[in-house]
mmCIF file of C-alpha atoms in Angstrom:
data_model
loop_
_atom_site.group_PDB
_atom_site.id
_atom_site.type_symbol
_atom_site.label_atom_id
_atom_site.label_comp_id
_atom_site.label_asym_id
_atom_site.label_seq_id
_atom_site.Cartn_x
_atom_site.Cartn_y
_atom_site.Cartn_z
ATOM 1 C CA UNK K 175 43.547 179.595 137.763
ATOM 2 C CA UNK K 176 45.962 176.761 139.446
ATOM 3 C CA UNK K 177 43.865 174.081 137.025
ATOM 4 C CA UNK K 178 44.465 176.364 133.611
ATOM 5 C CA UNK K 179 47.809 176.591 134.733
ATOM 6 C CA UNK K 180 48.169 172.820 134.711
ATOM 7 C CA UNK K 181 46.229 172.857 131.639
ATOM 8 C CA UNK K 182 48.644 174.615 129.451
ATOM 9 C CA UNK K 183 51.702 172.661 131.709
ATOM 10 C CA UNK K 184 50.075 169.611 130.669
ATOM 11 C CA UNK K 185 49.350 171.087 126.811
ATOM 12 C CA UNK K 186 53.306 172.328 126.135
ATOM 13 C CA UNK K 187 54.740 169.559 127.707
ATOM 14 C CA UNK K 188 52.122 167.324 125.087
ATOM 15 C CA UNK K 189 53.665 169.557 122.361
ATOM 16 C CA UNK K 190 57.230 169.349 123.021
ATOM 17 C CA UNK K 191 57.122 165.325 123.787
ATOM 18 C CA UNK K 192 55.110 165.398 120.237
ATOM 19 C CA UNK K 193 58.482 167.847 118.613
ATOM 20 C CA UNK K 194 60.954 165.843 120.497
ATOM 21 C CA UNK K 195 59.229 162.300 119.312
ATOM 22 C CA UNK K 196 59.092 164.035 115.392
ATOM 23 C CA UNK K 197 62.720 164.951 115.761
ATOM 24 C CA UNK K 198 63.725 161.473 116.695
ATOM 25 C CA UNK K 199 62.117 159.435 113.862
ATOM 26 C CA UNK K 200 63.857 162.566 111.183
ATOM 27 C CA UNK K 201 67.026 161.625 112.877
ATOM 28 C CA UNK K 202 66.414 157.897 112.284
ATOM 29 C CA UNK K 203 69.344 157.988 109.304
ATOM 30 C CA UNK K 204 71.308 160.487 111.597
ATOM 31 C CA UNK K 205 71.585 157.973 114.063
ATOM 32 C CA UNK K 206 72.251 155.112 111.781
ATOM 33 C CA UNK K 207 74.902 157.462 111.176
ATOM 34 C CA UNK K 208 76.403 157.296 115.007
ATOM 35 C CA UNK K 209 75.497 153.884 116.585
ATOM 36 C CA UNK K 210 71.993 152.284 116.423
ATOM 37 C CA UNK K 211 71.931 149.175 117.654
ATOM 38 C CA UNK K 212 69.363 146.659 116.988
ATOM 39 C CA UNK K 213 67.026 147.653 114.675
ATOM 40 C CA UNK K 214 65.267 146.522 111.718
ATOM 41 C CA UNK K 215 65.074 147.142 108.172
ATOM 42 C CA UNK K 216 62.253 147.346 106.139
ATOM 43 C CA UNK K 217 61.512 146.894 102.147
ATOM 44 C CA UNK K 218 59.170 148.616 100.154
ATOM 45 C CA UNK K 219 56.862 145.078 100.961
ATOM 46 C CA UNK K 220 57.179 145.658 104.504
ATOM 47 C CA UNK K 221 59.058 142.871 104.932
ATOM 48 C CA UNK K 222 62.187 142.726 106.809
ATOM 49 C CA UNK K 223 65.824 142.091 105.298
ATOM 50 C CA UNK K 224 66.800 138.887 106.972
ATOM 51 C CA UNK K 225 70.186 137.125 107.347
ATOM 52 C CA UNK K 226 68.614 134.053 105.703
ATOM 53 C CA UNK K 227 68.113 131.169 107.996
ATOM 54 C CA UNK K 228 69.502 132.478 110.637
ATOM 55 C CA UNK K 229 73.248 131.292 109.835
ATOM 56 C CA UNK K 230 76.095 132.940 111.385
ATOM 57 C CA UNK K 231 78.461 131.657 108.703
ATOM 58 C CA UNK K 232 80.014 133.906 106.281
ATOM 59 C CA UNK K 233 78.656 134.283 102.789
ATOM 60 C CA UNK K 234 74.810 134.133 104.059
ATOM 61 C CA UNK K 235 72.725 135.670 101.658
ATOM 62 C CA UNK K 236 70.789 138.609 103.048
ATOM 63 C CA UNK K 237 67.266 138.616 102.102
ATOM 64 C CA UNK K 238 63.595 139.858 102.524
ATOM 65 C CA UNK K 239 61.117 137.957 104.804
ATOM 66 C CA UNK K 240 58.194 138.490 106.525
ATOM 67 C CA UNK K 241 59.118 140.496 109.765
ATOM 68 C CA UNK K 242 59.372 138.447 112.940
ATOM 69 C CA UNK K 243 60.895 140.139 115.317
ATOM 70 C CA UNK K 244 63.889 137.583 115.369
ATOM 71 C CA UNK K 245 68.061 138.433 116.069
ATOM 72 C CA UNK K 246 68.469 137.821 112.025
ATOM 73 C CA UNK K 247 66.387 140.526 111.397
ATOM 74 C CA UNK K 248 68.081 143.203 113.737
ATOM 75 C CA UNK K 249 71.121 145.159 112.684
ATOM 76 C CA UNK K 250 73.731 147.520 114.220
ATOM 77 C CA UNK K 251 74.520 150.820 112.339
ATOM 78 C CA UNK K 252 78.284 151.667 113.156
ATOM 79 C CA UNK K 253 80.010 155.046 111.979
ATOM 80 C CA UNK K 254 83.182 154.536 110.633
ATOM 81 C CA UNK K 255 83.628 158.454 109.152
ATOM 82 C CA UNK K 256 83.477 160.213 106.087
ATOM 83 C CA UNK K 257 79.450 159.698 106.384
ATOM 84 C CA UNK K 258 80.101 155.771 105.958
ATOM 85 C CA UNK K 259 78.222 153.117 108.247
ATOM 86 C CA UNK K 260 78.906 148.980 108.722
ATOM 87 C CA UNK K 261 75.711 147.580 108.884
ATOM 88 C CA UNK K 262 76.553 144.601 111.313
ATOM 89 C CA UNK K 263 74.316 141.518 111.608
ATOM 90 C CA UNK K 264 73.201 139.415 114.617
ATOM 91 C CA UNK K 265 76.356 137.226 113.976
ATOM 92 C CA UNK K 266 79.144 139.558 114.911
ATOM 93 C CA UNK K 267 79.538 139.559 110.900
ATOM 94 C CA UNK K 268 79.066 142.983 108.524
ATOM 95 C CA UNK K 269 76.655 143.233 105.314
ATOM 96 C CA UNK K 270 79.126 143.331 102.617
ATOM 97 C CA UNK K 271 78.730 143.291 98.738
ATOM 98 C CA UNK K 272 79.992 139.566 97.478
ATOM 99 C CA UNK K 273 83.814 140.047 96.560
ATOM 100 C CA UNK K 274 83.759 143.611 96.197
ATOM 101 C CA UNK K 275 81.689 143.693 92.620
ATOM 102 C CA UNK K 276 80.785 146.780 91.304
ATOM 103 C CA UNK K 277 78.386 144.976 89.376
ATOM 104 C CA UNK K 278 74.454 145.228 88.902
ATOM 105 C CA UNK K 279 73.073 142.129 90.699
ATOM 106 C CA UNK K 280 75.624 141.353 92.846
ATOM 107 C CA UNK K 281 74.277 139.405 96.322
ATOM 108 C CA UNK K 282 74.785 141.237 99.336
ATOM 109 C CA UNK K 283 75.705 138.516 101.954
ATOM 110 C CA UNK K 284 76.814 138.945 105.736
ATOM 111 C CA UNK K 285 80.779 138.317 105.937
ATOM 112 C CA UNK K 286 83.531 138.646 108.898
ATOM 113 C CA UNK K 287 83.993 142.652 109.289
ATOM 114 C CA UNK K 288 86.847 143.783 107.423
ATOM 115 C CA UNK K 289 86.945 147.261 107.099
ATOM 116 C CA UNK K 290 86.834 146.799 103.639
ATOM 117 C CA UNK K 291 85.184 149.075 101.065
ATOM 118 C CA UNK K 292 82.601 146.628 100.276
ATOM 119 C CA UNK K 293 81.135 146.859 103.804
ATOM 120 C CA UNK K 294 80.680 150.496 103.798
ATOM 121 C CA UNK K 295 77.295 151.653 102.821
ATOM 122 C CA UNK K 296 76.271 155.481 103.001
ATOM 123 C CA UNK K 297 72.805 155.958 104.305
ATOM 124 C CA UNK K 298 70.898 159.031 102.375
ATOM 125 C CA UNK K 299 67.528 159.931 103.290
ATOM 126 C CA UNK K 300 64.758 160.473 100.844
ATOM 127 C CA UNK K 301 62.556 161.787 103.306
ATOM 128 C CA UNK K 302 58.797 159.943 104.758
ATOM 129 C CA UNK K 303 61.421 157.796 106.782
ATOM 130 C CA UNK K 304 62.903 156.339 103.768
ATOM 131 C CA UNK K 305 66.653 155.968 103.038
ATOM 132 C CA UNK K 306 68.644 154.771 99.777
ATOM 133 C CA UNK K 307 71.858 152.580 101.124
ATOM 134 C CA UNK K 308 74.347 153.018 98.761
ATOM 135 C CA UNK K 309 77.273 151.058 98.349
ATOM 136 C CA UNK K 310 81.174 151.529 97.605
ATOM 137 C CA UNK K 311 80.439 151.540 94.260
ATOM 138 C CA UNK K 312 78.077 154.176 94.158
ATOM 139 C CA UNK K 313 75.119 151.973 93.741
ATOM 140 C CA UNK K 314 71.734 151.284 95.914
ATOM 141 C CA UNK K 315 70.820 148.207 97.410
ATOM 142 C CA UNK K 316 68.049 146.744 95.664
ATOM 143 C CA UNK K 317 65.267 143.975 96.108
ATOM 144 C CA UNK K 318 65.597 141.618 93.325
ATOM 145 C CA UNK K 319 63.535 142.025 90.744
ATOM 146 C CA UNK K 320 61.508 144.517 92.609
ATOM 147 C CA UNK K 321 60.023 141.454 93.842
ATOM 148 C CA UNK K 322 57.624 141.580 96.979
ATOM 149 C CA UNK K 323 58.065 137.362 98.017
ATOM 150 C CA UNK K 324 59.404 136.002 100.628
ATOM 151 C CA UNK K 325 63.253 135.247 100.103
ATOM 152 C CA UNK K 326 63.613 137.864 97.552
ATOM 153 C CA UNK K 327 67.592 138.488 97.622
ATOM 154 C CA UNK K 328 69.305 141.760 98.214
ATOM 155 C CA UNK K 329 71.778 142.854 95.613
ATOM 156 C CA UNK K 330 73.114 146.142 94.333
ATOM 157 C CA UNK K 331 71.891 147.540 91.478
ATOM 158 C CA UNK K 332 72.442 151.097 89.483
ATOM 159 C CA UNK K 333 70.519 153.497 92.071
ATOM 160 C CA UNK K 334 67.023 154.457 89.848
ATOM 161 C CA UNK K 335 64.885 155.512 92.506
ATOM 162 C CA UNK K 336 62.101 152.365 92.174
ATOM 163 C CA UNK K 337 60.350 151.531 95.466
ATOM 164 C CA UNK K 338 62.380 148.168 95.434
ATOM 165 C CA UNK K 339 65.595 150.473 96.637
ATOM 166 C CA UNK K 340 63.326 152.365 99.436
ATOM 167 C CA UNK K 341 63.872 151.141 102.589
ATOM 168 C CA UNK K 342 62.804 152.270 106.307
ATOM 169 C CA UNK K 343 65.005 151.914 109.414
ATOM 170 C CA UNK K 344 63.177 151.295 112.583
#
């Protein structure tokens, strides 16, 4: 009796470390949403965006490489309300849309944190883990020409749902 007891101990605490574990990787945009520090972001080529080169100077494109586990590739979500995050990079620095465009192709690039609209990015979930990060100008961010190389550039483009503007946080 004492070892069927343990049994189904053993079984429900299985099943709610498996619930609690499913909850926490739904909630991955949730807490982008909040604070997540640290984490990377993947493209649709499982590759990693990437502060390119690891600069810490301002206007450093952001791009996709091959994940490596390094600082450039880690990123801090920060709320600042109204649903809005700052993605902030390795370098103190925020992602931010070059000069504010509201323009297709524009280069996403890390930049001192302003507060400015062109750092705020909402975070909508499509669900499978994958988010759309759309920008002040109600576009997504976008692999450039839904290419899968190494040192493709991230830009904003008109939000159309291709792969290249699926990402996974993680």
């Amino acid at each position: 009796m004492r070892s069927s007891r343990q049994t189904r101990r053993r079984t429900v605490a299985a099943v709610v470390a498996t619930a609690g574990a499913l909850v926490a990787m739904a909630a991955v945009p949730a807490a982008a949403a909040s604070r997540a520090g640290n984490v990377a972001v993947q493209t649709f080529a499982g590759k990693c965006l990437d502060v390119d080169g690891a600069s810490p100077s301002n206007d450093t494109p952001i791009i996709q490489y091959r994940c490596n586990g390094r600082s450039n590739q880690r990123f801090t979500f920060q709320s600042i309300g109204d649903g809005e995050v700052q993605i902030e990079t390795f370098a103190d620095k925020c992602l931010d849309v070059r000069s504010g465009s509201h323009e297709d192709g524009a280069g996403v690039i890390q930049y001192a944190c302003n507060g400015q609209a062109n750092q705020r990015f909402i975070v909508q979930p499509l669900g499978d883990g994958e988010v759309l990060f759309l920008t002040s100008a109600g576009k997504c961010l976008d692999v450039a020409g839904e290419s899968p190389a190494d040192g493709a550039r991230i830009i904003q483009n008109t939000c159309t749902g291709l792969f290249s503007q699926r990402f996974s946080i993680g």
